[in-house]
PDB file of C-alpha atoms in Angstrom:
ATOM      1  CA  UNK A  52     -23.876  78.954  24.907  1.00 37.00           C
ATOM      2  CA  UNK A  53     -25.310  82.618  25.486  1.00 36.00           C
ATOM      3  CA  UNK A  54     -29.256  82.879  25.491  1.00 38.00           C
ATOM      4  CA  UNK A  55     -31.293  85.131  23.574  1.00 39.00           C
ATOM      5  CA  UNK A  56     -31.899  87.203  26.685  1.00 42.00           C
ATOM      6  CA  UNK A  57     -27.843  87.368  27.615  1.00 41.00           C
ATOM      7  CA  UNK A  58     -27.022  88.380  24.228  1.00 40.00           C
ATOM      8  CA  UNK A  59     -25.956  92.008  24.597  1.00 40.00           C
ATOM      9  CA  UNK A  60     -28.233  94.487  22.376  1.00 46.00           C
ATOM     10  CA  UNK A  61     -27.686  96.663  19.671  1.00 51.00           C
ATOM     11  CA  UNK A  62     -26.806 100.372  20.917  1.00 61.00           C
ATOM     12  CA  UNK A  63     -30.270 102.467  19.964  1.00 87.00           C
ATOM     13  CA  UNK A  64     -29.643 105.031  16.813  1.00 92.00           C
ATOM     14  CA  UNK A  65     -31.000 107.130  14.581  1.00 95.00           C
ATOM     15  CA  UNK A  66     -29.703 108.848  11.129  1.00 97.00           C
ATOM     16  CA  UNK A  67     -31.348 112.326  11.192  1.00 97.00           C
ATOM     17  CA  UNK A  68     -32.169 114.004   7.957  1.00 98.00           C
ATOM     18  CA  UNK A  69     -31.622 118.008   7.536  1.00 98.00           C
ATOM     19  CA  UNK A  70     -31.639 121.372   5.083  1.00 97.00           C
ATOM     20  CA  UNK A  71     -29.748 124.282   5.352  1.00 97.00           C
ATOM     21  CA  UNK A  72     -31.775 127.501   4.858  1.00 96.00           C
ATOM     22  CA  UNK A  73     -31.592 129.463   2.329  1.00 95.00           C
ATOM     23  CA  UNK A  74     -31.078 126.595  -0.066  1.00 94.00           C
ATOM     24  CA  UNK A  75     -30.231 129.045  -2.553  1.00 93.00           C
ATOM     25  CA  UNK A  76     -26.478 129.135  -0.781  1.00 92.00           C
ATOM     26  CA  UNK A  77     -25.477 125.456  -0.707  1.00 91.00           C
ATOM     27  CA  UNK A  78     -23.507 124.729   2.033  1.00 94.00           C
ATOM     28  CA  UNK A  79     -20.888 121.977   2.117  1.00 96.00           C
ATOM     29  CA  UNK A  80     -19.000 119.774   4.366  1.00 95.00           C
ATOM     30  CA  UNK A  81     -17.982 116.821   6.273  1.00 96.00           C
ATOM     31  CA  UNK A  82     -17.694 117.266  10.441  1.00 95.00           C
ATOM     32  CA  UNK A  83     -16.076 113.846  12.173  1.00 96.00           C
ATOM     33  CA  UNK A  84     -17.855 112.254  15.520  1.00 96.00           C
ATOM     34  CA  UNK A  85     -18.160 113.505  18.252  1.00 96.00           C
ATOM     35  CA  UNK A  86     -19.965 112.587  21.493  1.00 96.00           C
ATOM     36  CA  UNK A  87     -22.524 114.686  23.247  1.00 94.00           C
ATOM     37  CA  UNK A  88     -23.176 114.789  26.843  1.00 92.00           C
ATOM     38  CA  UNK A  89     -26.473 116.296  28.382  1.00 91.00           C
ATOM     39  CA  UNK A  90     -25.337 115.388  32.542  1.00 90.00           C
ATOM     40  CA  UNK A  91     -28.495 117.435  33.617  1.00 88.00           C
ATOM     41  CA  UNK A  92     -30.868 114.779  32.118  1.00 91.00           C
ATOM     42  CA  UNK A  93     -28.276 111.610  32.490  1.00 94.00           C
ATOM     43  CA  UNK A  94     -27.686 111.500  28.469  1.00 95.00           C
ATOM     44  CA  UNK A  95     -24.788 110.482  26.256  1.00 96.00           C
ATOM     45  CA  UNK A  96     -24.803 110.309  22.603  1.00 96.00           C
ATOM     46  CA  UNK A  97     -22.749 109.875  19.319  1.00 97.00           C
ATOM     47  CA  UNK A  98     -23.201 111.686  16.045  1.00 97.00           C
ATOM     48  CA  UNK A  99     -20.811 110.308  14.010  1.00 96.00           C
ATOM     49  CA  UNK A 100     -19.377 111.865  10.828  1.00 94.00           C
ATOM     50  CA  UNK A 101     -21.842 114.664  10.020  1.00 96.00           C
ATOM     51  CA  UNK A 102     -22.203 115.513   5.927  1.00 97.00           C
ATOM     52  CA  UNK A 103     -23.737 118.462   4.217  1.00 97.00           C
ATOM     53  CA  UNK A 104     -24.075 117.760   0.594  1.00 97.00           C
ATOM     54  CA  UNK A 105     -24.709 121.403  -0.895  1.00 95.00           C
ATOM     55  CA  UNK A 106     -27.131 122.307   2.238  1.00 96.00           C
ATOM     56  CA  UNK A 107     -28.535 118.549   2.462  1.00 97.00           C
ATOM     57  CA  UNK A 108     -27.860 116.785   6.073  1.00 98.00           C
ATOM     58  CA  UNK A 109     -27.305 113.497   7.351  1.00 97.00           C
ATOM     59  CA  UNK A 110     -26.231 112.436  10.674  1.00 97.00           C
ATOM     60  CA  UNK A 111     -25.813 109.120  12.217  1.00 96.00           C
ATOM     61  CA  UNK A 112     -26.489 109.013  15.800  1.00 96.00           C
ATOM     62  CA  UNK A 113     -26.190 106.151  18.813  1.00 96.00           C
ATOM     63  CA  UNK A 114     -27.311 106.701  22.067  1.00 95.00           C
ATOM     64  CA  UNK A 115     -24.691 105.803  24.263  1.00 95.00           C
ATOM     65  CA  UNK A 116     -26.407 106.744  27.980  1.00 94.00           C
ATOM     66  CA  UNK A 117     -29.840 107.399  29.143  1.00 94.00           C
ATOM     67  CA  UNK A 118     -33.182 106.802  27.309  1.00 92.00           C
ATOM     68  CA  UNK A 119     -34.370 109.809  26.009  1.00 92.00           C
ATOM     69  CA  UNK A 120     -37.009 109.874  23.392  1.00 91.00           C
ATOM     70  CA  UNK A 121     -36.243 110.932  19.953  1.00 92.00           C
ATOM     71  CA  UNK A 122     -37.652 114.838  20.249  1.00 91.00           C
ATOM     72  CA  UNK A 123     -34.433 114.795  23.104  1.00 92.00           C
ATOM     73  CA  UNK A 124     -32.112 113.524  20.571  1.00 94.00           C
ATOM     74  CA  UNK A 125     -33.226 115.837  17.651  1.00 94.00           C
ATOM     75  CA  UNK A 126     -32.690 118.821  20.185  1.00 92.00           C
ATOM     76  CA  UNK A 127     -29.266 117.711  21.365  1.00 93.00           C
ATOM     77  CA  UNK A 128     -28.268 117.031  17.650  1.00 95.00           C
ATOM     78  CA  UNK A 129     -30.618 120.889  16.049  1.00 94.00           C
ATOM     79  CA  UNK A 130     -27.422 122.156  18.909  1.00 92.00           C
ATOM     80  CA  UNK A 131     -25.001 120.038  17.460  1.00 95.00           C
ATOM     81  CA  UNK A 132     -25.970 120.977  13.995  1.00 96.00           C
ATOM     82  CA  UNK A 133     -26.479 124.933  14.654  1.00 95.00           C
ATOM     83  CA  UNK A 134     -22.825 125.456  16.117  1.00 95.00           C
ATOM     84  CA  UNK A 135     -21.842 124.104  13.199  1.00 96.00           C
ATOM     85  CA  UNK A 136     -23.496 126.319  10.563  1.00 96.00           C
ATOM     86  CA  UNK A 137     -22.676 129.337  12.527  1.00 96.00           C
ATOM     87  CA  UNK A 138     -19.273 128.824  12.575  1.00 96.00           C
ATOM     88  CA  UNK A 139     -19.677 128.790   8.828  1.00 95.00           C
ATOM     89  CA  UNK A 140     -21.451 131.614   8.940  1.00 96.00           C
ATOM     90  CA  UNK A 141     -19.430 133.516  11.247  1.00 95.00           C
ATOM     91  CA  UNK A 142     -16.228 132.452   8.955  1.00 94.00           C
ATOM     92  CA  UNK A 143     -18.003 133.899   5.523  1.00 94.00           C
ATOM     93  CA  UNK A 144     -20.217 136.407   6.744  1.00 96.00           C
ATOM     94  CA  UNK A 145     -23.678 134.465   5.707  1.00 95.00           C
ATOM     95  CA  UNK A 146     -26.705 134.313   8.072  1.00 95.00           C
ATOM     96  CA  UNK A 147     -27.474 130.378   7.975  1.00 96.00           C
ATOM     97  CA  UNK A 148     -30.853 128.779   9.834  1.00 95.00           C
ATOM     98  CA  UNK A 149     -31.535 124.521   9.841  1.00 95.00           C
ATOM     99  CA  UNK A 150     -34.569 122.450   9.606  1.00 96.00           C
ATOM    100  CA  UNK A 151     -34.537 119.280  10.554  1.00 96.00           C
ATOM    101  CA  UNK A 152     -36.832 117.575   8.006  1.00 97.00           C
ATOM    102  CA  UNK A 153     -36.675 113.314   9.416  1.00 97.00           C
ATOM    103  CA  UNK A 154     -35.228 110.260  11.152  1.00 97.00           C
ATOM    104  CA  UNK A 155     -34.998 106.838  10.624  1.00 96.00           C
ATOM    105  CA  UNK A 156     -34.175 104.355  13.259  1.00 92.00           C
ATOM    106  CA  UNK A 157     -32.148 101.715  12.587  1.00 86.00           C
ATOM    107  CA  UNK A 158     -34.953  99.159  12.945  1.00 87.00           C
ATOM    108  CA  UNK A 159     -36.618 101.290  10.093  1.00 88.00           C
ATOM    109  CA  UNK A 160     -38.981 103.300  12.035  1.00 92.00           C
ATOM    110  CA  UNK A 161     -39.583 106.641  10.143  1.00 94.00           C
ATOM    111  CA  UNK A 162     -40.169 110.411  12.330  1.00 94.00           C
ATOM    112  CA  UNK A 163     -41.144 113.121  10.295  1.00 95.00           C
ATOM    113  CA  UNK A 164     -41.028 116.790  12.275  1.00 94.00           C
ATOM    114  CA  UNK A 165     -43.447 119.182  12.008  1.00 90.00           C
ATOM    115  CA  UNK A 166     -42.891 122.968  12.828  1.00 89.00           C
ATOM    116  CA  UNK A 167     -45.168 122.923  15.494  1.00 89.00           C
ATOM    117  CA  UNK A 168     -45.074 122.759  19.369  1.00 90.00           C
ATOM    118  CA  UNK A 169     -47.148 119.968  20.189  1.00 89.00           C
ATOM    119  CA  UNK A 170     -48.781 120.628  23.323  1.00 89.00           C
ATOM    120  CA  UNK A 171     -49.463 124.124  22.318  1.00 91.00           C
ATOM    121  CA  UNK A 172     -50.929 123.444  19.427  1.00 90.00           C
ATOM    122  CA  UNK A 173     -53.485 121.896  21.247  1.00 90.00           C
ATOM    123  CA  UNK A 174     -53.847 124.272  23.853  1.00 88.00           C
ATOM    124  CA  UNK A 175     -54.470 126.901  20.833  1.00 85.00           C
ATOM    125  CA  UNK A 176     -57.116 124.224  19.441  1.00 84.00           C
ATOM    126  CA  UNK A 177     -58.949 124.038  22.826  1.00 80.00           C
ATOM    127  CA  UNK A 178     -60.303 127.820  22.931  1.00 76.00           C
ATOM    128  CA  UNK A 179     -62.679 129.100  21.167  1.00 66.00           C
ATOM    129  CA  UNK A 180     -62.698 131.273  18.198  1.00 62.00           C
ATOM    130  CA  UNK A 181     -59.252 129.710  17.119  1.00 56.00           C
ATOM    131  CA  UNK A 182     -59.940 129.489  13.556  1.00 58.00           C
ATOM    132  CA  UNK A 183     -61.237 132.932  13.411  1.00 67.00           C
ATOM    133  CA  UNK A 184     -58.969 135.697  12.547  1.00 69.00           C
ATOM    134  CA  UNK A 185     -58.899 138.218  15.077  1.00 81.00           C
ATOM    135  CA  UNK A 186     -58.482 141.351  12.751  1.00 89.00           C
ATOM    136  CA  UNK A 187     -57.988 143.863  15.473  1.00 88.00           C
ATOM    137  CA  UNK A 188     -55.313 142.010  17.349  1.00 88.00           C
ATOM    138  CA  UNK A 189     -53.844 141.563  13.586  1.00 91.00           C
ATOM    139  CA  UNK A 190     -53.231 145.302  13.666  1.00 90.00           C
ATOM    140  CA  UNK A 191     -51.907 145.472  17.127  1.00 89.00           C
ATOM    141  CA  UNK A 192     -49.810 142.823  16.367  1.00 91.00           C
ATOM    142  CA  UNK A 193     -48.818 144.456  13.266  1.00 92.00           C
ATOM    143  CA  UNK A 194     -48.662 148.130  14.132  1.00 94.00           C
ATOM    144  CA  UNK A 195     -47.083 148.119  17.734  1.00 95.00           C
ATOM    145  CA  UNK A 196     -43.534 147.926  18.229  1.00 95.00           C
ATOM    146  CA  UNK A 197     -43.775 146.123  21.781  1.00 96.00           C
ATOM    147  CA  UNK A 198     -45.710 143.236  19.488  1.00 96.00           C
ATOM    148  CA  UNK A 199     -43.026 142.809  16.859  1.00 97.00           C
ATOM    149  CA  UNK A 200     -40.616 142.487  18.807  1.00 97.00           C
ATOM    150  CA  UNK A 201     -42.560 139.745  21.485  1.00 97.00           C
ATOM    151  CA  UNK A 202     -43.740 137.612  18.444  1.00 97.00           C
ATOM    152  CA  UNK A 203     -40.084 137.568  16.806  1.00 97.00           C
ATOM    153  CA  UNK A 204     -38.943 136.401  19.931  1.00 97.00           C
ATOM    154  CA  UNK A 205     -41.376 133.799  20.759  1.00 97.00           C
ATOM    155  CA  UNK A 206     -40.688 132.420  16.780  1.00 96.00           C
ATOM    156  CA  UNK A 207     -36.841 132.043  18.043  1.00 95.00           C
ATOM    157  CA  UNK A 208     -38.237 130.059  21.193  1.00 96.00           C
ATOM    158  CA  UNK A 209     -39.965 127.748  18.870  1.00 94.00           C
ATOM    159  CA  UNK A 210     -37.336 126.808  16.383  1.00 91.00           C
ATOM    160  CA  UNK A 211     -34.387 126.510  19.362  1.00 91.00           C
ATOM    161  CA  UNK A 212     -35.804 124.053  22.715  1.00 90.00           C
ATOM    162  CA  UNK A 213     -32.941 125.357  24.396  1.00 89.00           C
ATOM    163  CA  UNK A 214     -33.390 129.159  23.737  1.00 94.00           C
ATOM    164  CA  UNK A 215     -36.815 128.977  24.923  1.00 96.00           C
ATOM    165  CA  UNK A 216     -36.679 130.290  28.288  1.00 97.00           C
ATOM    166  CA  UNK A 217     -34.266 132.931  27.175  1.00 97.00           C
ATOM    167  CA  UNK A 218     -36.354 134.464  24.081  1.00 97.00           C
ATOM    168  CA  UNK A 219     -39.874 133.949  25.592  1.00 98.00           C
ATOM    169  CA  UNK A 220     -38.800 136.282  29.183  1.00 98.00           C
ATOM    170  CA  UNK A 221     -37.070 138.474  26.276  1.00 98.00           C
ATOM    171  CA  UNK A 222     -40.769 139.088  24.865  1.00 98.00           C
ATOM    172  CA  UNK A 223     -42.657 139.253  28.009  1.00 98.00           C
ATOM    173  CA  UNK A 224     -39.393 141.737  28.809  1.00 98.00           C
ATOM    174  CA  UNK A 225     -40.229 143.868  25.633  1.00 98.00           C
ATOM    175  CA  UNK A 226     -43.869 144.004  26.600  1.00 98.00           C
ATOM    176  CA  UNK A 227     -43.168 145.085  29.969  1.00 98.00           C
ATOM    177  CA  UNK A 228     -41.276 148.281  28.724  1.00 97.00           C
ATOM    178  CA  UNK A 229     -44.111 149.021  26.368  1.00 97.00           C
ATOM    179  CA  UNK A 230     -46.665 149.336  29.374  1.00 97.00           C
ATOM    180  CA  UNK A 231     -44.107 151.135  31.846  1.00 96.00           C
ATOM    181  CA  UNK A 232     -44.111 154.936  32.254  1.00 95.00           C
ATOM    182  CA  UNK A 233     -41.225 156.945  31.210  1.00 92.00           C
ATOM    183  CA  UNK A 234     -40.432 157.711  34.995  1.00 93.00           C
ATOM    184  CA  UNK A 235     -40.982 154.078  36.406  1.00 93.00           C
ATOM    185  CA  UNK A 236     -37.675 152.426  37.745  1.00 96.00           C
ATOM    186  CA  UNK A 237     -37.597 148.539  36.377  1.00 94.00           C
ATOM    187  CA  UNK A 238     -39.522 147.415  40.095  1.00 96.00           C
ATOM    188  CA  UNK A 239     -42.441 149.708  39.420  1.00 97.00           C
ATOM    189  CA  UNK A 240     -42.763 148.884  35.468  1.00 97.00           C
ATOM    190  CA  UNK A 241     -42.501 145.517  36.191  1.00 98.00           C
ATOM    191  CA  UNK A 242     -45.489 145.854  38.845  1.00 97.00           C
ATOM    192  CA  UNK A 243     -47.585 148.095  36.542  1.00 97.00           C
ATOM    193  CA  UNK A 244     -47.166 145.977  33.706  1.00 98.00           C
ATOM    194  CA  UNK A 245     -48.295 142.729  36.189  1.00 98.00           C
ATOM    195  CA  UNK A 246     -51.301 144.870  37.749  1.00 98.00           C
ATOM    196  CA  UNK A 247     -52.420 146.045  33.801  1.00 98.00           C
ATOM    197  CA  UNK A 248     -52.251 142.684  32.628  1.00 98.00           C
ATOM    198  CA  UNK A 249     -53.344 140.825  35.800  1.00 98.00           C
ATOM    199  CA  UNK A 250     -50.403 138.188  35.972  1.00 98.00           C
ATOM    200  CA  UNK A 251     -48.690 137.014  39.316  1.00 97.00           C
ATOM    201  CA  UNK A 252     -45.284 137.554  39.359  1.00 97.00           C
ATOM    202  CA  UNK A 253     -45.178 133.470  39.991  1.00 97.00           C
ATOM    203  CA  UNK A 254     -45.635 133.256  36.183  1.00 97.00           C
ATOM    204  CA  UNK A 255     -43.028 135.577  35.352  1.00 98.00           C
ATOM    205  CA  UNK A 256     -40.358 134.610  37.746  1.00 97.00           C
ATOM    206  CA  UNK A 257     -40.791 130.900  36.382  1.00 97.00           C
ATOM    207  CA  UNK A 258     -39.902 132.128  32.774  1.00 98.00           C
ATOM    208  CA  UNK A 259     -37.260 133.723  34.255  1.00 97.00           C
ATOM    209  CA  UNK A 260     -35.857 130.653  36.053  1.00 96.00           C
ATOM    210  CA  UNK A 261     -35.283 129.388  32.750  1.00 96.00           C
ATOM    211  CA  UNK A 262     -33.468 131.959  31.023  1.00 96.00           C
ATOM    212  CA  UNK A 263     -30.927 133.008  33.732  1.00 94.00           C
ATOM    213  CA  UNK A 264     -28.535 130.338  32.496  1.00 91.00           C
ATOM    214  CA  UNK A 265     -28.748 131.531  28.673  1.00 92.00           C
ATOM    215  CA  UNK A 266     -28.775 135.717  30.266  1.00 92.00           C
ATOM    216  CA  UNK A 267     -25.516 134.897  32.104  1.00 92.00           C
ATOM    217  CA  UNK A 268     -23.440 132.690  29.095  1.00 91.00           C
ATOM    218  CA  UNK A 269     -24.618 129.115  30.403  1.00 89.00           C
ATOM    219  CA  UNK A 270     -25.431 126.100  29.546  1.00 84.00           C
ATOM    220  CA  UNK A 271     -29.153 125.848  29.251  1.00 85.00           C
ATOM    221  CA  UNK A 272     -31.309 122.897  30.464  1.00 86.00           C
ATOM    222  CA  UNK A 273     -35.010 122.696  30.249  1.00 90.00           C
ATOM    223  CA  UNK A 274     -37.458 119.274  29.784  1.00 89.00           C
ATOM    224  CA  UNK A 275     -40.375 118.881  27.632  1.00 89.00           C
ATOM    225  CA  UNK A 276     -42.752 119.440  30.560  1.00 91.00           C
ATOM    226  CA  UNK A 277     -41.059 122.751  31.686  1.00 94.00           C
ATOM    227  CA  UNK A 278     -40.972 124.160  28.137  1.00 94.00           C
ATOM    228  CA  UNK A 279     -44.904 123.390  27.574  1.00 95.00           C
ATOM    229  CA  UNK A 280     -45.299 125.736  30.775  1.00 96.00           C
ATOM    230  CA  UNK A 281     -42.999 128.407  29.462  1.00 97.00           C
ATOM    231  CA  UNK A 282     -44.811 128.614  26.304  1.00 97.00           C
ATOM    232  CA  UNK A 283     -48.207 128.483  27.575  1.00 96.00           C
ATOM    233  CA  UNK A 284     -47.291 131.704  30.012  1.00 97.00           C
ATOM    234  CA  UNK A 285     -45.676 133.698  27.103  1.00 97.00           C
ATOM    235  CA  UNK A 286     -48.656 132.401  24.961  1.00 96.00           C
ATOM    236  CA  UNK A 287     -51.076 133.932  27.402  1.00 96.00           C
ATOM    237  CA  UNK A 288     -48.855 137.009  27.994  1.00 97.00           C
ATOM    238  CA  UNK A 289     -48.816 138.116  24.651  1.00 96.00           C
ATOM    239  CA  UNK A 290     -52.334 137.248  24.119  1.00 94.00           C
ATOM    240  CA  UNK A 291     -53.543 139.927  26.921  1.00 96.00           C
ATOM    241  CA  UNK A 292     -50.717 142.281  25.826  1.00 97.00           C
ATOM    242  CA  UNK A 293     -52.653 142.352  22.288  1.00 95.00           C
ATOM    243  CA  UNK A 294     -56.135 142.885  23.936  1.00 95.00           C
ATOM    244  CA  UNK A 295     -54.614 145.419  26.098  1.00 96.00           C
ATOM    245  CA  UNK A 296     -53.567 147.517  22.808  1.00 96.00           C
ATOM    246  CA  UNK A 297     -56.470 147.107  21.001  1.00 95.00           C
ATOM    247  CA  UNK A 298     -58.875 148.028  24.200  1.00 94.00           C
ATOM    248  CA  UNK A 299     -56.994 151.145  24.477  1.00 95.00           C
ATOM    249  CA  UNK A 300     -53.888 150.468  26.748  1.00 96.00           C
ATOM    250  CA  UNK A 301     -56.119 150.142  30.099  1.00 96.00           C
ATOM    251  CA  UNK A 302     -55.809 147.798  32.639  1.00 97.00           C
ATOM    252  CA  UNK A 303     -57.950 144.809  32.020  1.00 97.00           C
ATOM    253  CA  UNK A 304     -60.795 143.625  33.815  1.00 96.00           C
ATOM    254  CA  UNK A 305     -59.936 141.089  36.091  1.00 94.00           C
ATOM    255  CA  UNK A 306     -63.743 139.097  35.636  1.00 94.00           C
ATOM    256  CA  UNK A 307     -62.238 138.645  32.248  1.00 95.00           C
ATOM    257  CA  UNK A 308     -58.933 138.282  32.644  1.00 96.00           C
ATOM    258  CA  UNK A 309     -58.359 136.043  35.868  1.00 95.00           C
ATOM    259  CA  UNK A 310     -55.130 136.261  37.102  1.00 96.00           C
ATOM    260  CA  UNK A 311     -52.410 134.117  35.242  1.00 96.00           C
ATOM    261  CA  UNK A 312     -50.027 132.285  37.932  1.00 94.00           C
ATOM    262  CA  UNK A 313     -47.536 129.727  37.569  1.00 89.00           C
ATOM    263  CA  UNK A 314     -49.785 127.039  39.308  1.00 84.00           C
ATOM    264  CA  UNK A 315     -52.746 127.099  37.369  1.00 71.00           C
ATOM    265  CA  UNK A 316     -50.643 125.809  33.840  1.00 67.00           C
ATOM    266  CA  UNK A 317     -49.970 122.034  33.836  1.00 51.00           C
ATOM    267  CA  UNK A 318     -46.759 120.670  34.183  1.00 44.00           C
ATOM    268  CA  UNK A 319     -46.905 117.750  31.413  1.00 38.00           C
ATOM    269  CA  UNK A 320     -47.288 117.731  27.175  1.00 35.00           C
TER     270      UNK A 320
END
C-alpha cells in the first residue's frame, strides 16, 4: 500500500482571468493547448484550451517543469496571450492590448494584479516629495519631444516583462539624441549626454545588455531581479533628463546629482 508521502502530487496550476482592450470590439475565440518552454530559467508549462468570450479570457494552466512563482507564469502566459491577439489584429486590421485582471489556483488561492511594478513603486514611495506634483517637470514632460517619447516607452516596458530591456534603452536612446549636438557622431552624443546627466556608462551598457536580444529579433530573457535594476536606471534617467530641461539644458551639478552606475542599484525586488 502507497503512503501519503509516495503518493505522487497533483501537477501545480492556475486558471488565469483576462480582458481584451478596447472592450468596445469584442473579440472571440477558442485557441487549443499548447506547451510553453522558458529553457533560460528551466520552465515548462501548459495552457490548455484558451477562450475569449467577446474580449473575456480564461486560461487553464499546469506547470509542467521548474517552480516559478505565479508573476513568471502570468508573464509566460501575457506572451502567450499577446501573440494571439495580434495575430487577430494583424488579420483584421484592429490595434488590440490585454490585461490580465486574476488567477485562481487550483487549491482556491485567489491573485489579483495590479498595474504596478512592485519594487518600483516602492522605490518611488521612498523619496521625498513623491506625493507632490512637480509642475515644472509636468511641462517638460509635457512640452519636450525627447520626454514623450521616453515616457511612452517606459509605459510599453511596464505592461510587457519581456520588452523591458528593449523599450527602456529605447527611451534613454531618445533622450540621448535630444542632448547631442547636431555635429556629434553617436560616440560623442552618447558621452555628452553621460557627462550632462552624470551617469556611468556601466548603467547604460547594463540596459543595453538586455535589449540586444529584442534589437536583433531574439528571444528575450530577463528575471525579476534584473528588471527591478533596469527600471530603476531608466527611472533615474528620465528623472535627471526632466531636471535637465527644466534647469535650462545645462549639465547638472554633480553635488546634486551623484553619478548613477550600475553598482550602486540593488539587484533584488
Amino acid at each position: 500500500m502507497t503512503s501519503e508521502q509516495e503518493k505522487p502530487t497533483e501537477p501545480q496550476g492556475w486558471i488565469f482571468f483576462a480582458r481584451i482592450l478596447p472592450e468596445r470590439v469584442p473579440l472571440t475565440f477558442q485557441v487549443p493547448p499548447v506547451e510553453v518552454c522558458s529553457p533560460h530559467f528551466g520552465v515548462k508549462l501548459k495552457f490548455h484550451e484558451t477562450n475569449s468570450d467577446r474580449g473575456q479570457v480564461s486560461c487553464r494552466t499546469t506547470l509542467l517543469e521548474g517552480q516559478p512563482d505565479i508573476f513568471f507564469v502570468r508573464n509566460l502566459l501575457e506572451q502567450h496571450l499577446r501573440a494571439i491577439i495580434d495575430f487577430f489584429g494583424y488579420q483584421q486590421g484592429l490595434s488590440f492590448d490585454l490585461d490580465i485582471v486574476s488567477a485562481t489556483s487550483l487549491t482556491g488561492e485567489t491573485f489579483n494584479f495590479g498595474i504596478g511594478i512592485p519594487g518600483l513603486m516602492n522605490a518611488h514611495k521612498a523619496k521625498p516629495g513623491t506625493h507632490e506634483l512637480p509642475v515644472e517637470l509636468v511641462k517638460a514632460a509635457i512640452l519636450d519631444s525627447g520626454a514623450n517619447i521616453a515616457l511612452a516607452q517606459f509605459r510599453k516596458a511596464m505592461r510587457e516583462a519581456t520588452g523591458t530591456g528593449f523599450y527602456c534603452y529605447q527611451a534613454i536612446e531618445a533622450l540621448m539624441q535630444s542632448v547631442r549636438l547636431g555635429s556629434d557622431t553617436d560616440t560623442q552624443g552618447w558621452q555628452r549626454f553621460r557627462e550632462t546627466l552624470n551617469i556611468d556608462r556601466s548603467a547604460i551598457d547594463f540596459v543595453k545588455s538586455h535589449a540586444d536580444d529584442r534589437r536583433h529579433g531574439r528571444t528575450a530573457n530577463i528575471s525579476d531581479a534584473e528588471r527591478l535594476k533596469v527600471f530603476l536606471i531608466c527611472d533615474e534617467v528620465i528623472r535627471r533628463y526632466l531636471e535637465f530641461v527644466v534647469r535650462g539644458r545645462g549639465i547638472l551639478n554633480a553635488g546634486e546629482f551623484e553619478l548613477l552606475n550600475s553598482s550602486q542599484l540593488g539587484n533584488s525586488c
